[in-house]
Coordinates of C-alpha atoms and ligand atoms in Angstrom, one line a residue:
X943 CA -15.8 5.2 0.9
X944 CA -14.9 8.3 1.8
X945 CA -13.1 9.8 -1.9
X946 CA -11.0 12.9 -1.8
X947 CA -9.2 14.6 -4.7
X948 CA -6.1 16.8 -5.2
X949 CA -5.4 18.9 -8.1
X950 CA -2.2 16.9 -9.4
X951 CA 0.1 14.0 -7.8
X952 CA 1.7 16.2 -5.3
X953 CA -1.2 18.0 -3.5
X954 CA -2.4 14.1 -3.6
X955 CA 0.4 12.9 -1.9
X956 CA 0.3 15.8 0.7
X957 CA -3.5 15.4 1.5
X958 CA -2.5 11.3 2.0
X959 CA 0.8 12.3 4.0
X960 CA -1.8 14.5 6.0
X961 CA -4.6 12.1 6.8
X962 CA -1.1 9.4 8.1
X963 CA 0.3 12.6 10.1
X964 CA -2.8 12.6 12.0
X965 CA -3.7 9.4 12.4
X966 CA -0.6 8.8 14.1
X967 CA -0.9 11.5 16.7
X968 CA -4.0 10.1 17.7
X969 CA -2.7 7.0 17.7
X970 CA 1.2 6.9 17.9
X971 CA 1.8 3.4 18.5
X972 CA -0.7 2.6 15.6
X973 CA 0.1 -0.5 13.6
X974 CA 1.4 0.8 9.6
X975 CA 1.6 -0.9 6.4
X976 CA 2.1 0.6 3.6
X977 CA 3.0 -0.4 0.2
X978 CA 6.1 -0.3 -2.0
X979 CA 6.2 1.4 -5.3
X980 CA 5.8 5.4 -7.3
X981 CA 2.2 6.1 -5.9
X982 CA 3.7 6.7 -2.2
X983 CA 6.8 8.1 -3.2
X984 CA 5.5 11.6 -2.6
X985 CA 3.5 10.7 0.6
X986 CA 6.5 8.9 2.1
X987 CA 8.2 13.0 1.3
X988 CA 6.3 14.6 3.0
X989 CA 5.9 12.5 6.3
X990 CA 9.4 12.5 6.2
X991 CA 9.5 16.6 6.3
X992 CA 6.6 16.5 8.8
X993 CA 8.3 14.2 11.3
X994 CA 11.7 16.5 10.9
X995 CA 9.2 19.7 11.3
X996 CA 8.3 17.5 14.9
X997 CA 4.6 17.7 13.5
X998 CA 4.4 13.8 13.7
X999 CA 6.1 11.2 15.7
X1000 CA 6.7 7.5 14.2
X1001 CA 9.0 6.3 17.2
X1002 CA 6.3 4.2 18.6
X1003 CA 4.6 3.0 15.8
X1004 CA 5.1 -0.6 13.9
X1005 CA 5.3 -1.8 10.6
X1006 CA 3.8 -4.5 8.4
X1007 CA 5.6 -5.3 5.6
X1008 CA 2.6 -5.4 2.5
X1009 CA 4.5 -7.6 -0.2
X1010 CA 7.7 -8.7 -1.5
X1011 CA 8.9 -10.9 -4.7
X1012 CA 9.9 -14.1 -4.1
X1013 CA 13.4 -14.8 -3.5
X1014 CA 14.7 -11.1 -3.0
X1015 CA 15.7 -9.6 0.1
X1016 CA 16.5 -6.2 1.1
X1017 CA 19.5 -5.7 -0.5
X1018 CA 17.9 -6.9 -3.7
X1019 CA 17.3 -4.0 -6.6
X1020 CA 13.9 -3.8 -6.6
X1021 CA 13.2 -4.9 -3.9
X1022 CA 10.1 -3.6 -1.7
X1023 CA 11.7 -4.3 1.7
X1024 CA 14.9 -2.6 -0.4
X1025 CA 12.4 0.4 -1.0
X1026 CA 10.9 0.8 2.3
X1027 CA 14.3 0.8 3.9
X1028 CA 15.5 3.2 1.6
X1029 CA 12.4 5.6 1.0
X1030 CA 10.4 5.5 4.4
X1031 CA 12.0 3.0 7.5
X1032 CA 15.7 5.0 7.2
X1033 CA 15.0 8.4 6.8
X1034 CA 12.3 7.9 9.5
X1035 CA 14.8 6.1 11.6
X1036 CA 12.6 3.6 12.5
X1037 CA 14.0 0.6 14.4
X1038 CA 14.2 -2.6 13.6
X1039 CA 12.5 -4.0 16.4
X1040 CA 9.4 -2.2 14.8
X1041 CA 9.2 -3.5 11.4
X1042 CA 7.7 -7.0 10.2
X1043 CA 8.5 -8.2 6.9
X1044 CA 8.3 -11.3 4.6
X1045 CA 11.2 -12.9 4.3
X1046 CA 10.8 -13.5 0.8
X1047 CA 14.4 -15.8 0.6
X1048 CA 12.8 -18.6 3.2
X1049 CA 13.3 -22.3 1.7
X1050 CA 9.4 -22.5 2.9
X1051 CA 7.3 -20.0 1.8
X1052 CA 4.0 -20.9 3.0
X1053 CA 5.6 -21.0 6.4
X1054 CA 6.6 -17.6 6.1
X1055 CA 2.9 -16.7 5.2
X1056 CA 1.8 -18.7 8.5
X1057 CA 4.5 -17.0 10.3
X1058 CA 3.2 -13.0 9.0
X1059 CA -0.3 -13.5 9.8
X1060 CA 0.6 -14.6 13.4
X1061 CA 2.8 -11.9 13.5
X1062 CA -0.1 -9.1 12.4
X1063 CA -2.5 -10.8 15.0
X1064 CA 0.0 -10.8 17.7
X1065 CA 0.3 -7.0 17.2
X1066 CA -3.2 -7.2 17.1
X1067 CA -4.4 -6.4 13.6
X1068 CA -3.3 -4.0 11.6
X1069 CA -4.8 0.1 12.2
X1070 CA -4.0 1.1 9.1
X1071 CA -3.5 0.3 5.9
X1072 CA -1.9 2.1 3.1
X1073 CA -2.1 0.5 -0.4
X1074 CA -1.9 1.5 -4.6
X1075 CA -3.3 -0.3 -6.8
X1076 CA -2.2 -1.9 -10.3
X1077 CA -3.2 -1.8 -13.6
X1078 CA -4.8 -5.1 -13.0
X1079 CA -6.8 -4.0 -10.1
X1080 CA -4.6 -6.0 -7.8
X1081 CA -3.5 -4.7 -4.0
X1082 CA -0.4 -5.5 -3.0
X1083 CA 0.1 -8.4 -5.2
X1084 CA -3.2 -9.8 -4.5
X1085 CA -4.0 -11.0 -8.4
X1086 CA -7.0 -11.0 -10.1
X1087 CA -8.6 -13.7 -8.7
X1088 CA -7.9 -13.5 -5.0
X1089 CA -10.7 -14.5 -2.9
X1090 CA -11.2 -11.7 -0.1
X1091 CA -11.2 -14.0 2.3
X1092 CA -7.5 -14.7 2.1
X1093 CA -4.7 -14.0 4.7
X1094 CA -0.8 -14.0 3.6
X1095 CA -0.1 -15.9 0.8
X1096 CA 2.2 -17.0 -2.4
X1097 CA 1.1 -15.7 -5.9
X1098 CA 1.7 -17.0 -8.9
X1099 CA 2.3 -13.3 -11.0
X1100 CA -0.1 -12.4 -13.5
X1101 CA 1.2 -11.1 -16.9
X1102 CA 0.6 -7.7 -16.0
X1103 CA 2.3 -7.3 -13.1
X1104 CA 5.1 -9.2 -14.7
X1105 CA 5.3 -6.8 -17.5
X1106 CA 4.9 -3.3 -15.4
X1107 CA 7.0 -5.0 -12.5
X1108 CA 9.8 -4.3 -14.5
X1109 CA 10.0 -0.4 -13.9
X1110 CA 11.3 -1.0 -10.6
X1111 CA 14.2 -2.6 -11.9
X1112 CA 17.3 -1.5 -13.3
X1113 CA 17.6 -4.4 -15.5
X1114 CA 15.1 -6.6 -16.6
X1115 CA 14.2 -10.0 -14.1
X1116 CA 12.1 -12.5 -14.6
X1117 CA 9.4 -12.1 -11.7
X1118 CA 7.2 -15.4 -11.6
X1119 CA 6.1 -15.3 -7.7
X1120 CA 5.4 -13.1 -4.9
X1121 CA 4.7 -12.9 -1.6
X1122 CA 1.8 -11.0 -0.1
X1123 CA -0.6 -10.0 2.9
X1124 CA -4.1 -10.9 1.8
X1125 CA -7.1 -8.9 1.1
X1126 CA -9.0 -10.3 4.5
X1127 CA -5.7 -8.3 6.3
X1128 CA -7.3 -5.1 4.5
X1129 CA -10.8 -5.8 5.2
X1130 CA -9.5 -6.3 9.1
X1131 CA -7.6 -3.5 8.6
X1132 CA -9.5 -0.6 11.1
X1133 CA -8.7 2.2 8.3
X1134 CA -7.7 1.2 4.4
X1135 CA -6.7 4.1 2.8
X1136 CA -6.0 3.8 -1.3
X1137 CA -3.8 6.3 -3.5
X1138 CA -3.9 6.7 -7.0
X1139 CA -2.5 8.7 -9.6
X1140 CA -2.0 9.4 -13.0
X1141 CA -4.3 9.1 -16.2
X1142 CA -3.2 5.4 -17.1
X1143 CA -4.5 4.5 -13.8
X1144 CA -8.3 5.7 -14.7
X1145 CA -9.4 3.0 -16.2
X1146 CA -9.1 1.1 -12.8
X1147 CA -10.2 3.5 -11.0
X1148 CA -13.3 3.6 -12.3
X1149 CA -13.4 -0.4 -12.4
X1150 CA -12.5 -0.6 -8.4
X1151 CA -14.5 2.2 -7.1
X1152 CA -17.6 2.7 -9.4
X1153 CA -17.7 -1.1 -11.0
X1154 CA -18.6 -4.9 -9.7
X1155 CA -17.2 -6.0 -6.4
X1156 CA -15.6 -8.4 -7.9
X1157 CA -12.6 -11.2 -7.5
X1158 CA -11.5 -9.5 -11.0
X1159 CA -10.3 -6.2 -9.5
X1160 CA -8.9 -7.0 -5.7
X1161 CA -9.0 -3.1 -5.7
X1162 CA -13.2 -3.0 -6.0
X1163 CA -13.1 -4.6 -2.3
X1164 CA -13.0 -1.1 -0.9
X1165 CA -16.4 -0.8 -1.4
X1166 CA -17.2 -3.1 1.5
X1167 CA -14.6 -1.8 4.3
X1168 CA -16.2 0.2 6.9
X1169 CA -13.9 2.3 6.5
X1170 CA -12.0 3.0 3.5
X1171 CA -10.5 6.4 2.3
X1172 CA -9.1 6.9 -1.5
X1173 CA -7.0 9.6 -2.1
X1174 CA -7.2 10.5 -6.1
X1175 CA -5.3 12.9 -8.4
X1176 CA -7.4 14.5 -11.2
X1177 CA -6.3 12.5 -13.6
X1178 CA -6.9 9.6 -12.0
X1179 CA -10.3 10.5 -11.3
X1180 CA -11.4 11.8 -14.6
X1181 CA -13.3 8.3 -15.7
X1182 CA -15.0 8.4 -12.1
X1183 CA -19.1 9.1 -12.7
X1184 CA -19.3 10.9 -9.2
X1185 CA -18.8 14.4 -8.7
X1186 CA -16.1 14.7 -6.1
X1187 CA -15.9 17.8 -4.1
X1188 CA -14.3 20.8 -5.1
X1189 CA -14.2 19.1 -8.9
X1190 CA -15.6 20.9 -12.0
X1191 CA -13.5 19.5 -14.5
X1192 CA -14.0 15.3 -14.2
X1193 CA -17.4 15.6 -15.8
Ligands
LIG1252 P1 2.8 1.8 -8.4 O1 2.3 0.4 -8.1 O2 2.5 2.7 -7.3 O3 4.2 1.7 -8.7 O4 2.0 2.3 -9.6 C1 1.0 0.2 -7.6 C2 0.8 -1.3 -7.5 O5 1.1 -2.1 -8.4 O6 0.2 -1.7 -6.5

């Protein structure tokens, strides 16, 4: 795992947005998925400044939907197709012909998982892959408990995400299910990259990076991807044991 820290959540975001700009230019049709959410809010910024600068082109690349709740669509509040759309795919002007997403409102859900994974392998896998991580250590909505052997799926929520699921809403929903790509789509994926910020996020932090590999925390799979890059802000670093480069103040 390759760990590298910024001074605060916006010189995180722009060392992410960096390490996405030039991925890209070495590989512009590069297959993207990247999650929903406030941890890539400030990423999604900047490549959106970068590509207007004409420092990075996203014409020719496609996208993977991560996740989506069960039974909302992209003009759902909330929704993460709803967010992608509005935060990354439109300002980008991304076609649609490019983007892959759940649809979260099929009467058959598990087809619709069958369906995504045939779509990822048709574009061949996914290059990489862009994901935060949750209070309960899960990655896109893999739970606790998701084996990392598992392709797209349909979760049964866990409490937490439940509960801290409703700050993307403007009023409060009852979220029981999603659906999700599965951790064997990250551990395929030819570059994960995680992004963290923020002190409440610490805790797991530590957990995922310097604990078990473990079912518990989805997130601690990192530790076995070949190649796996975390992007941290101080604060979410400061329970980390390792000294990261250019840090005094963690220990
Ligand atoms: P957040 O969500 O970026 O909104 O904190 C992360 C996640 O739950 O995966």
């Amino acid at each position: 795992m390759n760990i590298q820290l910024g001074e605060d959540y916006e010189d995180m975001s722009r060392q992410t947005a960096e390490f996405i700009a030039a991925y890209v230019r070495r590989k512009p049709d590069a297959v993207l998925c990247f999650p929903a959410g406030d941890t890539p809010v400030g990423t999604f910024r900047r490549l959106i400044e970068l590509s207007r600068e004409r420092q990075v082109d996203f014409s020719r690349s496609k996208w993977v939907g991560l996740d989506e709740w069960a039974g909302m669509g992209r003009l759902d509040d909330g929704s993460c197709q709803g967010f992608m759309y509005d935060n990354l795919f439109t300002p980008l002007a991304i076609l649609e012909e490019n983007i892959f997403f759940f649809d979260a409102c099929a009467p058959d859900l598990a087809r619709e998982c069958v369906r995504m994974d045939e779509t990822v392998s048709r574009l061949g896998g996914i290059d990489l892959m862009f994901v935060g991580i949750g209070m309960n250590g899960h990655i896109g909505l893999n739970e606790p408990g998701t084996n990392i052997d598992s392709y797209s799926h349909v979760v049964e929520l866990d409490s937490v995400t439940r509960t801290v699921g409703q700050k993307y809403f403007s009023r409060e929903i009852k979220l029981e299910q999603g659906i999700t790509l599965g951790m064997r789509h990250l551990m395929e994926a030819e570059t994960a990259l995680l992004a963290v910020s923020g002190s409440k996020k610490a805790g797991i932090v530590r957990q995922a990076l310097e604990g078990p590999v473990s079912e518990k925390v989805p997130g601690s799979y990192l530790q076995k991807h070949r190649n796996s890059h975390v992007f941290l802000d101080r604060e979410a670093a400061s329970e980390l044991d390792i000294i990261l480069p250019g840090d005094t103040a963690v220990q």
